[in-house]
Amino acid sequence: MNSIDPKMIQSFAPTGTLRVGINLGNPVLAGLDKTTQKPKGVTIDIANEIGKRSGIPVELISFKSAGSTVDAIKTGNIDLIFVAIDPVRGADVSYTPPYIQIEGAYMVKGDSTFKTNEEVDRSGVEIVVGKGSAYDLFLTREIKNAALLRAASSQAVIDDFMAGKGNVAAGVKQQLESDAKRYNGLRMIPGRFMVINQAIGVPKARTEYKKTTAYLSAIIDDLKSSSFVAESMKRHGIEGAKVAE
């Protein structure tokens, strides 16, 4: 702690505990241990490492969606989140460089005529998307002709889709593939419609947020170059994602 600016640490974790928002809606980032029912995953490993290096105890606070973690950081109830970089969120959240890149993809029913991502943005098409997710924000900006139907969370997308809502489901590729195992007759459209850069976010409302962001950015750069992130992904069986460059 002697080499760390105490004013920055006070701004970063004002309660003396680093309160970390964990998004359980993205299986690439985190999930629940089947035995302990406690969060596990890459983001938990990174959060604990930040606490260790900073000399601060860590409290993990679970949320069902990324949007919920952003809402919590706006109110000051948490100090750090793991979230996709997006300019809308950037109004309130300061980002580190990304640590993982994942893909946003479309899923359709087996008898769908859609073959490519480009075919989706047509009049009359309804895309089911998790409310407040990175791909919701992205598609809100990019989709010109299709309509967006917002599910309550990323996990609810496929359930809504199979209940008859929309004719395309959008989300993190791994989440869609996992959810599709619960239903028959679904297929992914090849490729991706976006690359999602996952980063650490801290609230801009804090006085020392720029110093905090620089401090965390240095840690993230070290965790990537030292293979910490890659080893964590391997340990948790994460496929279809890569360490960000």
Coordinates of N, CA and C in Angstrom, one line a residue:
M1 N 0.8 -1.2 0.0 CA 0.0 0.0 0.0 C 0.8 1.3 0.0
N2 N 2.1 1.2 0.4 CA 3.0 2.4 0.5 C 3.2 3.0 -0.8
S3 N 3.1 2.3 -1.9 CA 3.3 2.8 -3.3 C 2.1 3.3 -4.0
I4 N 0.9 3.1 -3.3 CA -0.4 3.4 -3.9 C -0.9 4.7 -3.2
D5 N -1.3 5.6 -4.1 CA -1.9 6.9 -3.6 C -3.1 6.6 -2.7
P6 N -3.0 7.0 -1.4 CA -4.1 6.8 -0.5 C -5.4 7.5 -0.9
K7 N -5.3 8.7 -1.5 CA -6.4 9.4 -1.9 C -7.2 8.7 -3.0
M8 N -6.4 8.1 -3.9 CA -7.0 7.3 -5.0 C -7.7 6.1 -4.4
I9 N -7.1 5.4 -3.4 CA -7.7 4.2 -2.8 C -9.0 4.6 -2.1
Q10 N -9.0 5.8 -1.4 CA -10.2 6.2 -0.7 C -11.3 6.5 -1.7
S11 N -11.0 7.1 -2.8 CA -12.0 7.3 -3.9 C -12.5 6.0 -4.5
F12 N -11.5 5.1 -4.7 CA -11.8 3.8 -5.4 C -12.7 3.0 -4.5
A13 N -12.4 2.8 -3.2 CA -13.2 2.0 -2.3 C -13.5 2.7 -1.0
P14 N -14.4 3.7 -1.1 CA -14.7 4.6 0.1 C -15.1 3.9 1.3
T15 N -15.7 2.7 1.2 CA -16.2 2.0 2.4 C -15.0 1.1 3.1
G16 N -13.9 1.1 2.4 CA -12.8 0.2 2.9 C -12.9 -1.2 2.4
T17 N -13.9 -1.5 1.7 CA -14.1 -2.8 1.0 C -14.4 -2.5 -0.5
L18 N -13.7 -3.3 -1.4 CA -13.9 -3.1 -2.8 C -15.2 -3.9 -3.2
R19 N -16.2 -3.2 -3.5 CA -17.5 -3.8 -3.8 C -17.6 -4.0 -5.3
V20 N -17.6 -5.2 -5.7 CA -17.5 -5.6 -7.2 C -18.8 -6.1 -7.7
G21 N -19.3 -5.5 -8.8 CA -20.5 -6.1 -9.4 C -20.1 -7.2 -10.4
I22 N -20.7 -8.3 -10.2 CA -20.5 -9.5 -11.0 C -21.7 -9.8 -11.8
N23 N -21.5 -9.8 -13.2 CA -22.6 -10.1 -14.1 C -22.7 -11.6 -14.4
L24 N -23.8 -12.2 -13.8 CA -24.0 -13.6 -14.0 C -24.7 -13.9 -15.3
G25 N -25.1 -12.8 -16.0 CA -25.8 -13.0 -17.3 C -24.9 -13.4 -18.5
N26 N -23.6 -13.3 -18.3 CA -22.7 -13.6 -19.4 C -21.7 -14.8 -18.9
P27 N -21.9 -16.0 -19.4 CA -21.2 -17.2 -19.0 C -19.7 -17.1 -19.3
V28 N -19.3 -16.2 -20.2 CA -17.9 -16.0 -20.5 C -17.2 -15.4 -19.3
L29 N -17.9 -14.5 -18.6 CA -17.3 -13.7 -17.5 C -17.5 -14.4 -16.1
A30 N -18.6 -15.0 -15.9 CA -18.9 -15.5 -14.5 C -20.0 -16.5 -14.5
G31 N -20.1 -17.3 -13.5 CA -21.2 -18.2 -13.3 C -21.2 -18.6 -11.8
L32 N -22.1 -19.5 -11.5 CA -22.2 -20.0 -10.1 C -21.6 -21.4 -10.0
D33 N -20.8 -21.6 -9.0 CA -20.3 -22.9 -8.7 C -21.4 -23.8 -8.3
K34 N -21.5 -25.0 -8.9 CA -22.7 -25.9 -8.7 C -22.7 -26.4 -7.2
T35 N -21.6 -26.5 -6.6 CA -21.5 -27.0 -5.2 C -21.7 -25.9 -4.2
T36 N -21.0 -24.8 -4.3 CA -21.1 -23.8 -3.3 C -22.1 -22.7 -3.6
Q37 N -22.5 -22.6 -4.9 CA -23.5 -21.6 -5.3 C -22.9 -20.2 -5.2
K38 N -21.5 -20.1 -5.2 CA -20.8 -18.8 -5.1 C -20.3 -18.5 -6.5
P39 N -20.2 -17.2 -6.8 CA -19.7 -16.8 -8.2 C -18.3 -17.4 -8.4
K40 N -18.0 -17.8 -9.7 CA -16.7 -18.2 -10.1 C -16.5 -17.8 -11.5
G41 N -15.3 -17.6 -12.0 CA -15.0 -17.2 -13.3 C -13.9 -16.3 -13.4
V42 N -13.7 -15.8 -14.7 CA -12.5 -14.9 -15.0 C -12.6 -13.6 -14.2
T43 N -13.8 -13.0 -14.2 CA -14.0 -11.8 -13.5 C -13.7 -11.9 -12.0
I44 N -14.1 -13.0 -11.4 CA -13.9 -13.2 -10.0 C -12.4 -13.3 -9.7
D45 N -11.7 -14.0 -10.6 CA -10.2 -14.1 -10.4 C -9.6 -12.7 -10.5
I46 N -10.0 -11.9 -11.5 CA -9.4 -10.6 -11.7 C -9.7 -9.7 -10.5
A47 N -11.0 -9.7 -10.0 CA -11.4 -8.9 -8.9 C -10.6 -9.2 -7.7
N48 N -10.4 -10.5 -7.4 CA -9.6 -10.9 -6.2 C -8.2 -10.5 -6.3
E49 N -7.6 -10.5 -7.6 CA -6.2 -10.1 -7.8 C -6.1 -8.6 -7.6
I50 N -7.1 -7.9 -8.0 CA -7.0 -6.4 -7.8 C -7.1 -6.1 -6.3
G51 N -8.0 -6.8 -5.6 CA -8.0 -6.6 -4.1 C -6.7 -7.0 -3.4
K52 N -6.1 -8.1 -3.9 CA -4.8 -8.5 -3.3 C -3.7 -7.5 -3.5
R53 N -3.6 -7.0 -4.7 CA -2.6 -6.0 -5.0 C -2.8 -4.6 -4.4
S54 N -4.1 -4.3 -4.1 CA -4.5 -3.0 -3.5 C -4.5 -3.1 -2.0
G55 N -4.5 -4.3 -1.4 CA -4.6 -4.4 0.0 C -6.0 -4.1 0.5
I56 N -7.0 -4.4 -0.3 CA -8.4 -4.1 0.1 C -9.2 -5.4 0.0
P57 N -10.0 -5.7 1.1 CA -10.9 -6.8 1.0 C -12.0 -6.7 -0.1
V58 N -12.3 -7.8 -0.7 CA -13.3 -7.8 -1.9 C -14.6 -8.4 -1.5
E59 N -15.7 -7.7 -1.9 CA -17.0 -8.2 -1.7 C -17.6 -8.3 -3.1
L60 N -18.0 -9.5 -3.4 CA -18.6 -9.8 -4.7 C -20.2 -9.7 -4.6
I61 N -20.7 -8.8 -5.5 CA -22.2 -8.6 -5.5 C -22.7 -9.0 -6.8
S62 N -23.6 -10.0 -6.9 CA -24.0 -10.6 -8.1 C -25.2 -9.9 -8.7
F63 N -25.3 -9.8 -10.0 CA -26.4 -9.3 -10.7 C -26.7 -10.2 -11.9
K64 N -27.9 -10.1 -12.4 CA -28.4 -10.9 -13.5 C -28.1 -10.4 -14.9
S65 N -27.7 -9.1 -14.9 CA -27.4 -8.5 -16.2 C -26.3 -7.4 -16.1
A66 N -25.7 -7.1 -17.2 CA -24.7 -6.1 -17.2 C -25.3 -4.7 -16.9
G67 N -26.6 -4.5 -17.5 CA -27.3 -3.3 -17.3 C -27.5 -3.0 -15.8
S68 N -27.8 -4.0 -15.0 CA -28.0 -3.9 -13.6 C -26.7 -3.4 -12.9
T69 N -25.6 -4.0 -13.3 CA -24.3 -3.5 -12.7 C -24.1 -2.1 -13.0
V70 N -24.4 -1.6 -14.2 CA -24.2 -0.2 -14.6 C -25.1 0.7 -13.7
D71 N -26.3 0.2 -13.5 CA -27.3 1.0 -12.7 C -26.7 1.1 -11.3
A72 N -26.2 0.0 -10.7 CA -25.7 0.0 -9.4 C -24.4 0.9 -9.2
I73 N -23.6 1.0 -10.2 CA -22.4 1.8 -10.1 C -22.8 3.3 -10.2
K74 N -23.8 3.6 -10.9 CA -24.3 5.0 -11.0 C -24.8 5.5 -9.7
T75 N -25.4 4.6 -8.9 CA -25.9 5.0 -7.6 C -24.9 5.0 -6.5
G76 N -23.6 4.5 -6.8 CA -22.6 4.5 -5.8 C -22.6 3.2 -5.0
N77 N -23.5 2.3 -5.3 CA -23.6 1.1 -4.4 C -22.5 0.1 -4.6
I78 N -21.8 0.2 -5.8 CA -20.6 -0.7 -6.0 C -19.5 0.2 -6.6
D79 N -18.3 -0.4 -6.5 CA -17.1 0.4 -6.9 C -16.5 0.0 -8.2
L80 N -16.7 -1.2 -8.7 CA -16.1 -1.7 -9.9 C -17.0 -2.7 -10.6
I81 N -17.0 -2.6 -11.9 CA -17.8 -3.6 -12.7 C -17.0 -4.1 -13.8
F82 N -17.4 -5.2 -14.3 CA -16.9 -5.8 -15.5 C -17.9 -5.7 -16.6
V83 N -17.7 -4.9 -17.6 CA -18.7 -4.5 -18.6 C -18.2 -4.3 -20.0
A84 N -19.0 -4.5 -21.0 CA -18.6 -4.2 -22.3 C -18.4 -2.7 -22.5
I85 N -17.4 -2.4 -23.3 CA -17.2 -1.0 -23.6 C -18.2 -0.5 -24.5
D86 N -18.9 0.6 -24.2 CA -20.0 1.2 -25.0 C -20.1 2.7 -24.7
P87 N -20.2 3.5 -25.8 CA -20.2 4.9 -25.6 C -21.4 5.4 -24.7
V88 N -22.5 4.7 -24.7 CA -23.7 5.1 -23.9 C -23.3 5.0 -22.4
R89 N -22.8 3.9 -22.1 CA -22.4 3.6 -20.7 C -21.2 4.6 -20.3
G90 N -20.4 4.9 -21.3 CA -19.2 5.8 -21.1 C -19.5 7.1 -20.5
A91 N -20.8 7.5 -20.6 CA -21.2 8.8 -20.0 C -21.0 8.8 -18.4
D92 N -21.1 7.6 -17.9 CA -21.1 7.5 -16.4 C -19.9 6.6 -15.9
V93 N -19.4 5.8 -16.9 CA -18.4 4.8 -16.5 C -17.1 5.1 -17.2
S94 N -16.0 5.0 -16.5 CA -14.6 5.1 -17.1 C -14.0 3.7 -17.3
Y95 N -13.5 3.4 -18.4 CA -13.0 2.1 -18.8 C -11.5 1.9 -18.8
T96 N -11.1 0.7 -18.4 CA -9.7 0.3 -18.7 C -9.7 -0.2 -20.1
P97 N -8.5 -0.5 -20.6 CA -8.4 -1.3 -21.9 C -9.1 -2.6 -21.7
P98 N -9.6 -3.2 -22.8 CA -10.3 -4.5 -22.7 C -9.4 -5.6 -22.2
Y99 N -9.9 -6.6 -21.6 CA -9.1 -7.8 -21.2 C -9.6 -9.0 -21.9
I100 N -10.8 -9.1 -22.4 CA -11.3 -10.2 -23.2 C -12.2 -9.7 -24.3
Q101 N -12.1 -10.3 -25.5 CA -13.0 -10.0 -26.6 C -13.9 -11.2 -26.8
I102 N -15.2 -11.0 -26.9 CA -16.2 -12.0 -27.2 C -17.1 -11.6 -28.4
E103 N -17.9 -12.5 -28.9 CA -18.7 -12.2 -30.1 C -20.2 -12.1 -29.8
G104 N -20.8 -11.2 -30.5 CA -22.3 -11.1 -30.5 C -22.8 -11.9 -31.7
A105 N -23.8 -12.7 -31.6 CA -24.3 -13.5 -32.7 C -25.8 -13.6 -32.7
Y106 N -26.3 -14.1 -33.8 CA -27.7 -14.3 -34.0 C -28.1 -15.8 -34.0
M107 N -29.2 -16.1 -33.4 CA -29.7 -17.5 -33.5 C -31.1 -17.4 -34.1
V108 N -31.5 -18.4 -34.9 CA -32.8 -18.5 -35.5 C -33.3 -20.0 -35.4
K109 N -34.6 -20.1 -35.7 CA -35.1 -21.5 -35.7 C -34.7 -22.2 -37.0
G110 N -34.7 -23.5 -36.9 CA -34.2 -24.3 -37.9 C -34.8 -24.1 -39.3
D111 N -36.1 -23.7 -39.4 CA -36.7 -23.5 -40.6 C -36.6 -22.1 -41.1
S112 N -35.8 -21.2 -40.4 CA -35.7 -19.8 -40.9 C -35.0 -19.8 -42.2
T113 N -35.3 -18.7 -43.0 CA -34.6 -18.5 -44.3 C -33.3 -17.7 -44.1
F114 N -33.1 -17.2 -43.0 CA -31.9 -16.3 -42.8 C -30.6 -17.2 -42.9
K115 N -29.7 -16.7 -43.7 CA -28.4 -17.4 -43.9 C -27.2 -16.6 -43.4
T116 N -27.4 -15.2 -43.5 CA -26.2 -14.4 -43.1 C -26.7 -13.3 -42.2
N117 N -25.8 -12.7 -41.5 CA -26.1 -11.6 -40.5 C -26.7 -10.4 -41.2
E118 N -26.2 -10.1 -42.4 CA -26.7 -9.0 -43.2 C -28.2 -9.0 -43.5
E119 N -28.7 -10.2 -43.6 CA -30.1 -10.4 -44.0 C -31.1 -10.0 -42.8
V120 N -30.6 -9.9 -41.6 CA -31.4 -9.7 -40.5 C -32.1 -8.3 -40.4
D121 N -31.3 -7.3 -40.9 CA -31.8 -5.9 -40.8 C -32.8 -5.6 -41.9
R122 N -34.0 -6.2 -41.8 CA -35.0 -6.0 -42.8 C -36.3 -5.6 -42.1
S123 N -37.1 -4.8 -42.8 CA -38.4 -4.5 -42.3 C -39.3 -5.7 -42.1
G124 N -39.9 -5.7 -40.9 CA -40.7 -6.9 -40.6 C -40.0 -7.9 -39.7
V125 N -38.7 -7.8 -39.6 CA -37.9 -8.7 -38.7 C -38.0 -8.1 -37.3
E126 N -38.1 -9.0 -36.3 CA -38.1 -8.7 -34.9 C -37.0 -9.4 -34.2
I127 N -36.0 -8.7 -33.6 CA -34.9 -9.3 -33.0 C -35.1 -9.2 -31.4
V128 N -35.0 -10.4 -30.8 CA -35.1 -10.4 -29.3 C -33.7 -10.2 -28.7
V129 N -33.6 -9.3 -27.8 CA -32.3 -8.9 -27.3 C -32.5 -8.6 -25.8
G130 N -31.4 -8.9 -25.0 CA -31.4 -8.6 -23.6 C -31.4 -7.1 -23.3
K131 N -32.4 -6.6 -22.5 CA -32.5 -5.2 -22.2 C -31.2 -4.7 -21.5
G132 N -30.7 -3.6 -22.1 CA -29.5 -2.9 -21.5 C -28.2 -3.6 -21.7
S133 N -28.2 -4.7 -22.5 CA -26.9 -5.4 -22.8 C -26.1 -4.6 -23.8
A134 N -24.9 -5.0 -23.9 CA -24.0 -4.4 -24.9 C -24.5 -4.5 -26.3
Y135 N -25.1 -5.7 -26.6 CA -25.6 -5.8 -28.0 C -26.9 -5.1 -28.2
D136 N -27.7 -4.9 -27.1 CA -28.9 -4.1 -27.2 C -28.5 -2.6 -27.6
L137 N -27.5 -2.1 -26.8 CA -27.0 -0.7 -27.1 C -26.4 -0.6 -28.5
F138 N -25.7 -1.7 -28.9 CA -25.1 -1.7 -30.3 C -26.2 -1.7 -31.4
L139 N -27.1 -2.7 -31.2 CA -28.1 -2.8 -32.2 C -29.1 -1.6 -32.3
T140 N -29.3 -1.0 -31.1 CA -30.1 0.2 -31.1 C -29.5 1.3 -32.0
R141 N -28.2 1.4 -32.1 CA -27.5 2.3 -32.9 C -27.5 1.9 -34.4
E142 N -27.3 0.6 -34.6 CA -26.9 0.1 -35.9 C -28.1 -0.4 -36.8
I143 N -29.1 -1.0 -36.1 CA -30.2 -1.5 -36.9 C -31.1 -0.4 -37.4
K144 N -31.3 -0.5 -38.7 CA -32.1 0.6 -39.4 C -33.5 0.2 -39.8
N145 N -33.8 -1.1 -40.0 CA -35.1 -1.5 -40.5 C -35.8 -2.5 -39.6
A146 N -35.1 -3.4 -39.0 CA -35.7 -4.4 -38.1 C -36.1 -3.7 -36.8
A147 N -37.0 -4.4 -36.0 CA -37.4 -3.9 -34.7 C -36.7 -4.8 -33.6
L148 N -36.5 -4.1 -32.5 CA -35.9 -4.8 -31.3 C -37.0 -5.1 -30.3
L149 N -37.0 -6.3 -29.8 CA -37.9 -6.7 -28.7 C -37.0 -7.0 -27.5
R150 N -37.1 -6.3 -26.4 CA -36.2 -6.4 -25.3 C -36.7 -7.4 -24.3
A151 N -35.9 -8.4 -24.0 CA -36.2 -9.4 -23.0 C -35.7 -8.8 -21.6
A152 N -36.2 -9.3 -20.5 CA -35.8 -8.8 -19.2 C -34.3 -8.9 -18.9
S153 N -33.7 -10.0 -19.5 CA -32.2 -10.2 -19.3 C -31.7 -11.0 -20.4
S154 N -30.4 -11.2 -20.4 CA -29.8 -12.0 -21.4 C -30.2 -13.5 -21.4
Q155 N -30.4 -14.0 -20.1 CA -30.8 -15.3 -20.0 C -32.3 -15.6 -20.5
A156 N -33.1 -14.5 -20.5 CA -34.5 -14.7 -20.9 C -34.7 -14.6 -22.4
V157 N -33.6 -14.3 -23.2 CA -33.8 -14.1 -24.6 C -34.3 -15.3 -25.3
I158 N -33.7 -16.4 -25.1 CA -34.1 -17.6 -25.8 C -35.5 -18.1 -25.3
D159 N -35.8 -18.0 -24.0 CA -37.1 -18.3 -23.5 C -38.2 -17.5 -24.2
D160 N -37.9 -16.2 -24.3 CA -38.9 -15.3 -25.0 C -39.0 -15.7 -26.5
F161 N -37.9 -16.0 -27.1 CA -37.9 -16.4 -28.5 C -38.7 -17.6 -28.7
M162 N -38.5 -18.6 -27.9 CA -39.2 -19.9 -28.0 C -40.6 -19.8 -27.6
A163 N -41.0 -18.8 -26.9 CA -42.4 -18.6 -26.5 C -43.1 -17.9 -27.6
G164 N -42.4 -17.5 -28.7 CA -43.1 -17.0 -29.9 C -42.8 -15.5 -30.2
K165 N -41.9 -14.9 -29.4 CA -41.6 -13.5 -29.6 C -40.4 -13.4 -30.7
G166 N -40.6 -12.6 -31.7 CA -39.5 -12.3 -32.6 C -39.2 -13.5 -33.6
N167 N -38.3 -13.2 -34.5 CA -37.9 -14.3 -35.4 C -36.4 -14.4 -35.5
V168 N -35.7 -13.6 -34.6 CA -34.2 -13.7 -34.5 C -33.9 -13.5 -33.0
A169 N -33.0 -14.2 -32.5 CA -32.5 -14.0 -31.1 C -31.0 -13.5 -31.2
A170 N -30.7 -12.4 -30.4 CA -29.3 -11.9 -30.4 C -28.7 -12.0 -29.1
G171 N -27.4 -12.2 -29.0 CA -26.7 -12.3 -27.7 C -25.3 -12.7 -27.8
V172 N -24.7 -12.9 -26.7 CA -23.3 -13.4 -26.6 C -23.4 -14.9 -27.2
K173 N -22.5 -15.2 -28.1 CA -22.5 -16.5 -28.7 C -22.6 -17.6 -27.7
Q174 N -21.7 -17.6 -26.7 CA -21.7 -18.7 -25.7 C -23.0 -18.8 -25.0
Q175 N -23.6 -17.7 -24.7 CA -24.9 -17.7 -23.9 C -26.0 -18.4 -24.8
L176 N -26.0 -18.0 -26.1 CA -27.0 -18.5 -27.0 C -26.8 -20.0 -27.2
E177 N -25.6 -20.4 -27.3 CA -25.3 -21.9 -27.5 C -25.7 -22.7 -26.3
S178 N -25.4 -22.1 -25.1 CA -25.8 -22.8 -23.9 C -27.3 -22.9 -23.7
D179 N -28.0 -21.8 -24.0 CA -29.4 -21.8 -23.9 C -30.1 -22.7 -24.9
A180 N -29.5 -22.8 -26.1 CA -30.1 -23.7 -27.2 C -30.1 -25.1 -26.8
K181 N -29.2 -25.6 -25.9 CA -29.2 -27.0 -25.5 C -30.5 -27.4 -24.8
R182 N -31.3 -26.4 -24.3 CA -32.5 -26.6 -23.6 C -33.7 -26.8 -24.6
Y183 N -33.4 -26.5 -25.9 CA -34.5 -26.5 -26.9 C -33.9 -27.2 -28.1
N184 N -34.9 -27.8 -28.9 CA -34.5 -28.4 -30.2 C -34.8 -27.4 -31.3
G185 N -34.2 -27.6 -32.5 CA -34.6 -26.9 -33.7 C -34.1 -25.5 -33.8
L186 N -32.9 -25.2 -33.2 CA -32.3 -23.9 -33.3 C -31.0 -24.0 -34.0
R187 N -30.6 -22.9 -34.6 CA -29.2 -22.9 -35.3 C -28.7 -21.5 -35.2
M188 N -27.4 -21.4 -35.2 CA -26.7 -20.1 -35.2 C -26.5 -19.6 -36.6
I189 N -26.7 -18.3 -36.9 CA -26.3 -17.8 -38.2 C -24.7 -17.7 -38.1
P190 N -24.0 -18.1 -39.1 CA -22.6 -18.1 -39.1 C -22.0 -16.7 -38.9
G191 N -20.8 -16.7 -38.2 CA -20.2 -15.4 -38.0 C -20.7 -14.6 -36.8
R192 N -20.5 -13.3 -36.9 CA -20.9 -12.5 -35.8 C -21.4 -11.2 -36.3
F193 N -22.2 -10.5 -35.5 CA -22.6 -9.1 -35.9 C -21.8 -8.1 -35.1
M194 N -21.1 -8.4 -34.1 CA -20.2 -7.5 -33.4 C -19.2 -8.2 -32.6
V195 N -18.1 -7.5 -32.3 CA -17.1 -7.9 -31.3 C -17.3 -7.1 -30.1
I196 N -17.4 -7.8 -28.9 CA -17.6 -7.1 -27.7 C -16.3 -7.1 -26.9
N197 N -15.8 -5.9 -26.6 CA -14.6 -5.7 -25.8 C -15.0 -5.5 -24.3
Q198 N -14.6 -6.5 -23.5 CA -15.0 -6.5 -22.1 C -13.8 -5.8 -21.3
A199 N -14.2 -4.9 -20.4 CA -13.3 -4.1 -19.7 C -13.7 -3.9 -18.2
I200 N -12.9 -3.3 -17.4 CA -13.3 -2.9 -16.1 C -13.8 -1.5 -16.2
G201 N -14.9 -1.3 -15.4 CA -15.4 0.1 -15.3 C -15.5 0.6 -13.9
V202 N -15.2 1.9 -13.8 CA -15.4 2.6 -12.5 C -16.2 3.8 -12.6
P203 N -16.9 4.3 -11.6 CA -17.8 5.4 -11.7 C -17.0 6.7 -11.9
K204 N -17.5 7.5 -12.9 CA -16.9 8.8 -13.2 C -17.3 9.8 -12.1
A205 N -18.2 9.5 -11.3 CA -18.7 10.4 -10.2 C -17.6 10.5 -9.1
R206 N -16.7 9.6 -9.0 CA -15.6 9.6 -8.0 C -14.6 10.6 -8.3
T207 N -14.1 11.3 -7.3 CA -13.1 12.4 -7.6 C -11.8 12.0 -8.2
E208 N -11.4 10.8 -7.9 CA -10.1 10.3 -8.4 C -10.2 9.2 -9.5
Y209 N -11.3 9.3 -10.2 CA -11.6 8.2 -11.2 C -10.6 8.1 -12.3
K210 N -9.9 9.2 -12.7 CA -8.9 9.1 -13.7 C -7.7 8.4 -13.2
K211 N -7.3 8.7 -12.0 CA -6.1 8.0 -11.4 C -6.5 6.5 -11.2
T212 N -7.7 6.2 -10.7 CA -8.2 4.9 -10.5 C -8.2 4.1 -11.8
T213 N -8.6 4.7 -12.9 CA -8.6 4.0 -14.2 C -7.2 3.7 -14.7
A214 N -6.3 4.7 -14.5 CA -4.9 4.5 -14.9 C -4.3 3.3 -14.1
Y215 N -4.6 3.3 -12.8 CA -4.1 2.3 -11.9 C -4.6 0.9 -12.3
L216 N -5.9 0.8 -12.6 CA -6.5 -0.5 -13.0 C -6.0 -0.9 -14.4
S217 N -5.8 0.1 -15.2 CA -5.4 -0.2 -16.6 C -4.0 -0.9 -16.6
A218 N -3.1 -0.4 -15.7 CA -1.8 -1.0 -15.5 C -1.9 -2.4 -15.0
I219 N -2.8 -2.7 -14.1 CA -3.0 -4.0 -13.6 C -3.5 -4.9 -14.7
I220 N -4.5 -4.5 -15.5 CA -5.0 -5.3 -16.6 C -4.0 -5.6 -17.6
D221 N -3.2 -4.6 -18.0 CA -2.1 -4.8 -18.9 C -1.1 -5.9 -18.4
D222 N -0.8 -5.9 -17.1 CA 0.0 -6.9 -16.6 C -0.6 -8.3 -16.5
L223 N -1.9 -8.3 -16.2 CA -2.6 -9.6 -16.2 C -2.7 -10.2 -17.5
K224 N -2.8 -9.4 -18.6 CA -2.8 -10.0 -19.9 C -1.4 -10.4 -20.4
S225 N -0.4 -9.6 -20.1 CA 0.9 -10.0 -20.6 C 1.5 -11.1 -19.8
S226 N 1.1 -11.3 -18.6 CA 1.6 -12.4 -17.7 C 0.9 -13.7 -17.9
S227 N -0.1 -13.7 -18.8 CA -0.9 -14.9 -19.1 C -1.9 -15.2 -18.0
F228 N -2.1 -14.3 -17.0 CA -3.1 -14.5 -15.9 C -4.5 -14.7 -16.5
V229 N -4.9 -13.8 -17.4 CA -6.2 -13.9 -18.0 C -6.4 -15.1 -18.8
A230 N -5.4 -15.5 -19.6 CA -5.4 -16.7 -20.5 C -5.5 -17.9 -19.6
E231 N -4.8 -18.0 -18.5 CA -4.8 -19.1 -17.7 C -6.1 -19.2 -16.9
S232 N -6.7 -18.1 -16.6 CA -8.0 -18.1 -15.9 C -9.0 -18.6 -16.8
M233 N -9.0 -18.2 -18.1 CA -10.0 -18.6 -19.1 C -9.9 -20.1 -19.3
K234 N -8.6 -20.6 -19.4 CA -8.4 -22.1 -19.5 C -8.9 -22.9 -18.3
R235 N -8.7 -22.3 -17.1 CA -9.1 -23.0 -15.9 C -10.6 -23.1 -15.8
H236 N -11.3 -22.1 -16.3 CA -12.7 -22.1 -16.2 C -13.4 -22.6 -17.5
G237 N -12.6 -23.2 -18.4 CA -13.2 -23.8 -19.6 C -13.8 -22.9 -20.5
I238 N -13.3 -21.6 -20.6 CA -13.9 -20.6 -21.5 C -13.4 -20.8 -22.9
E239 N -14.3 -21.0 -23.9 CA -14.0 -21.2 -25.3 C -14.7 -20.1 -26.1
G240 N -14.2 -19.9 -27.3 CA -14.9 -18.9 -28.2 C -14.7 -17.5 -27.8
A241 N -13.8 -17.2 -26.9 CA -13.4 -15.9 -26.6 C -11.8 -15.8 -26.6
K242 N -11.3 -14.6 -26.6 CA -9.8 -14.5 -26.6 C -9.4 -13.4 -25.8
V243 N -8.1 -13.4 -25.3 CA -7.5 -12.3 -24.6 C -7.4 -11.1 -25.5
A244 N -7.9 -10.0 -25.0 CA -7.8 -8.8 -25.9 C -6.4 -8.3 -26.1
E245 N -6.1 -7.8 -27.3 CA -4.8 -7.3 -27.6 C -4.5 -6.0 -27.0

